[in-house]
Short mmCIF file of C-alpha atoms in Angstrom, two decimals:
data_model
loop_
_atom_site.label_atom_id
_atom_site.label_comp_id
_atom_site.label_asym_id
_atom_site.label_seq_id
_atom_site.Cartn_x
_atom_site.Cartn_y
_atom_site.Cartn_z
CA MET A 1 0.20 0.03 0.17
CA ILE A 2 2.76 2.43 0.78
CA MET A 3 4.87 1.81 -2.15
CA GLN A 4 1.58 1.91 -4.66
CA GLN A 5 0.73 5.71 -2.81
CA LEU A 6 4.65 6.89 -3.64
CA LYS A 7 5.27 5.01 -7.38
CA GLY A 8 1.51 7.33 -7.18
CA PHE A 9 3.46 10.58 -5.68
CA TYR A 10 6.51 10.26 -8.01
CA THR A 11 4.49 9.83 -11.35
CA GLN A 12 2.38 13.13 -9.74
CA PHE A 13 5.58 14.31 -10.13
CA LEU A 14 6.59 14.04 -13.16
CA ARG A 15 3.60 14.77 -14.45
CA GLU A 16 4.52 18.69 -13.51
CA PRO A 17 5.74 21.73 -15.17
CA LEU A 18 10.12 22.06 -15.25
CA TRP A 19 9.68 24.84 -13.51
CA PHE A 20 7.65 23.43 -10.86
CA LYS A 21 10.04 20.22 -10.37
CA ALA A 22 13.46 22.56 -10.28
CA LEU A 23 11.64 24.59 -7.66
CA ILE A 24 10.86 21.93 -4.99
CA LEU A 25 14.61 19.57 -6.06
CA THR A 26 16.43 23.10 -5.71
CA THR A 27 14.64 23.78 -2.21
CA LEU A 28 14.89 20.37 -1.38
CA LEU A 29 19.04 20.32 -2.06
CA LEU A 30 18.68 23.29 -0.42
CA SER A 31 17.71 23.21 2.84
CA ILE A 32 19.47 19.71 3.72
CA VAL A 33 23.32 20.94 2.69
CA PHE A 34 22.49 24.07 4.14
CA SER A 35 20.93 21.77 7.35
CA SER A 36 24.17 19.28 7.60
CA SER A 37 26.24 20.16 10.13
CA THR A 38 29.27 21.31 8.08
CA PHE A 39 27.17 24.37 7.87
CA SER A 40 25.74 23.95 11.48
CA GLU A 41 28.41 26.51 12.85
CA GLN A 42 26.84 29.46 11.68
CA GLY A 43 23.65 30.21 12.15
CA ASN A 44 22.26 32.19 8.29
CA TYR A 45 23.16 28.72 6.95
CA ARG A 46 20.32 27.03 8.89
CA SER A 47 18.23 30.33 8.02
CA ILE A 48 19.39 29.80 4.83
CA SER A 49 18.10 26.27 5.21
CA LYS A 50 14.68 26.73 6.62
CA LEU A 51 13.76 29.03 4.31
CA ALA A 52 14.46 26.69 1.67
CA ILE A 53 12.09 24.86 2.85
CA ALA A 54 9.52 27.57 3.20
CA ILE A 55 9.15 28.03 0.16
CA PHE A 56 8.76 23.81 -0.76
CA PHE A 57 5.49 24.45 1.80
CA VAL A 58 4.22 27.09 0.52
CA ALA A 59 4.91 25.79 -2.95
CA TYR A 60 2.68 23.09 -2.54
CA GLY A 61 0.19 24.78 -0.30
CA VAL A 62 -0.88 26.61 -3.52
CA LYS A 63 -0.24 23.35 -5.57
CA LEU A 64 -2.73 21.38 -3.28
CA ARG A 65 -5.01 24.64 -2.49
CA GLY A 66 -8.23 22.15 -3.82
CA ASN A 67 -7.76 19.63 -0.89
CA ARG A 68 -8.13 22.71 2.22
CA LYS A 69 -6.83 20.82 4.70
CA VAL A 70 -3.80 19.85 3.41
CA SER A 71 -2.76 22.95 2.02
CA ILE A 72 -3.82 25.19 5.03
CA VAL A 73 -1.35 22.91 6.86
CA PHE A 74 1.69 23.40 4.38
CA ILE A 75 0.60 27.38 4.38
CA PHE A 76 1.39 27.19 8.29
CA LEU A 77 4.28 24.72 7.81
CA ALA A 78 5.84 27.13 5.80
CA LEU A 79 4.56 30.15 8.26
CA ILE A 80 6.58 27.60 11.18
CA SER A 81 9.86 27.46 8.92
CA ILE A 82 9.57 31.16 8.15
CA TYR A 83 9.63 32.16 11.74
CA LEU A 84 12.63 29.17 12.37
CA SER A 85 14.04 31.01 10.17
CA TRP A 86 14.00 34.39 11.70
CA ILE A 87 14.90 33.21 15.11
CA ASN A 88 18.33 31.23 13.44
CA LEU A 89 20.03 34.80 11.47
CA ASP A 90 22.65 36.03 12.56
CA PHE A 91 21.62 39.53 12.65
CA ALA A 92 25.27 40.26 14.48
CA ASN A 93 27.03 38.23 11.49
CA ILE A 94 25.57 40.34 9.65
CA GLU A 95 27.65 42.64 7.29
CA HIS A 96 26.38 46.29 6.90
#
């Protein structure tokens, strides 16, 4: 059952326009890379990671707006990610 759902998600993803696939893959990659232990010392990279995942959640929230409950959950997750990004931002190391 779970494998069928994963295949369905993958098939649906393949049907998406190229710009949507690029946006989703880029945001996931940025989120994974900047949340890794390599960048854990600097808060700004963690902030970028949270912003990238917020963009991911917004993209899917807008895409799934036909299912109101799922869309609201994704938008809510995006707002949480933006908040976490804001509190992880290191204002002391930002150059003017």
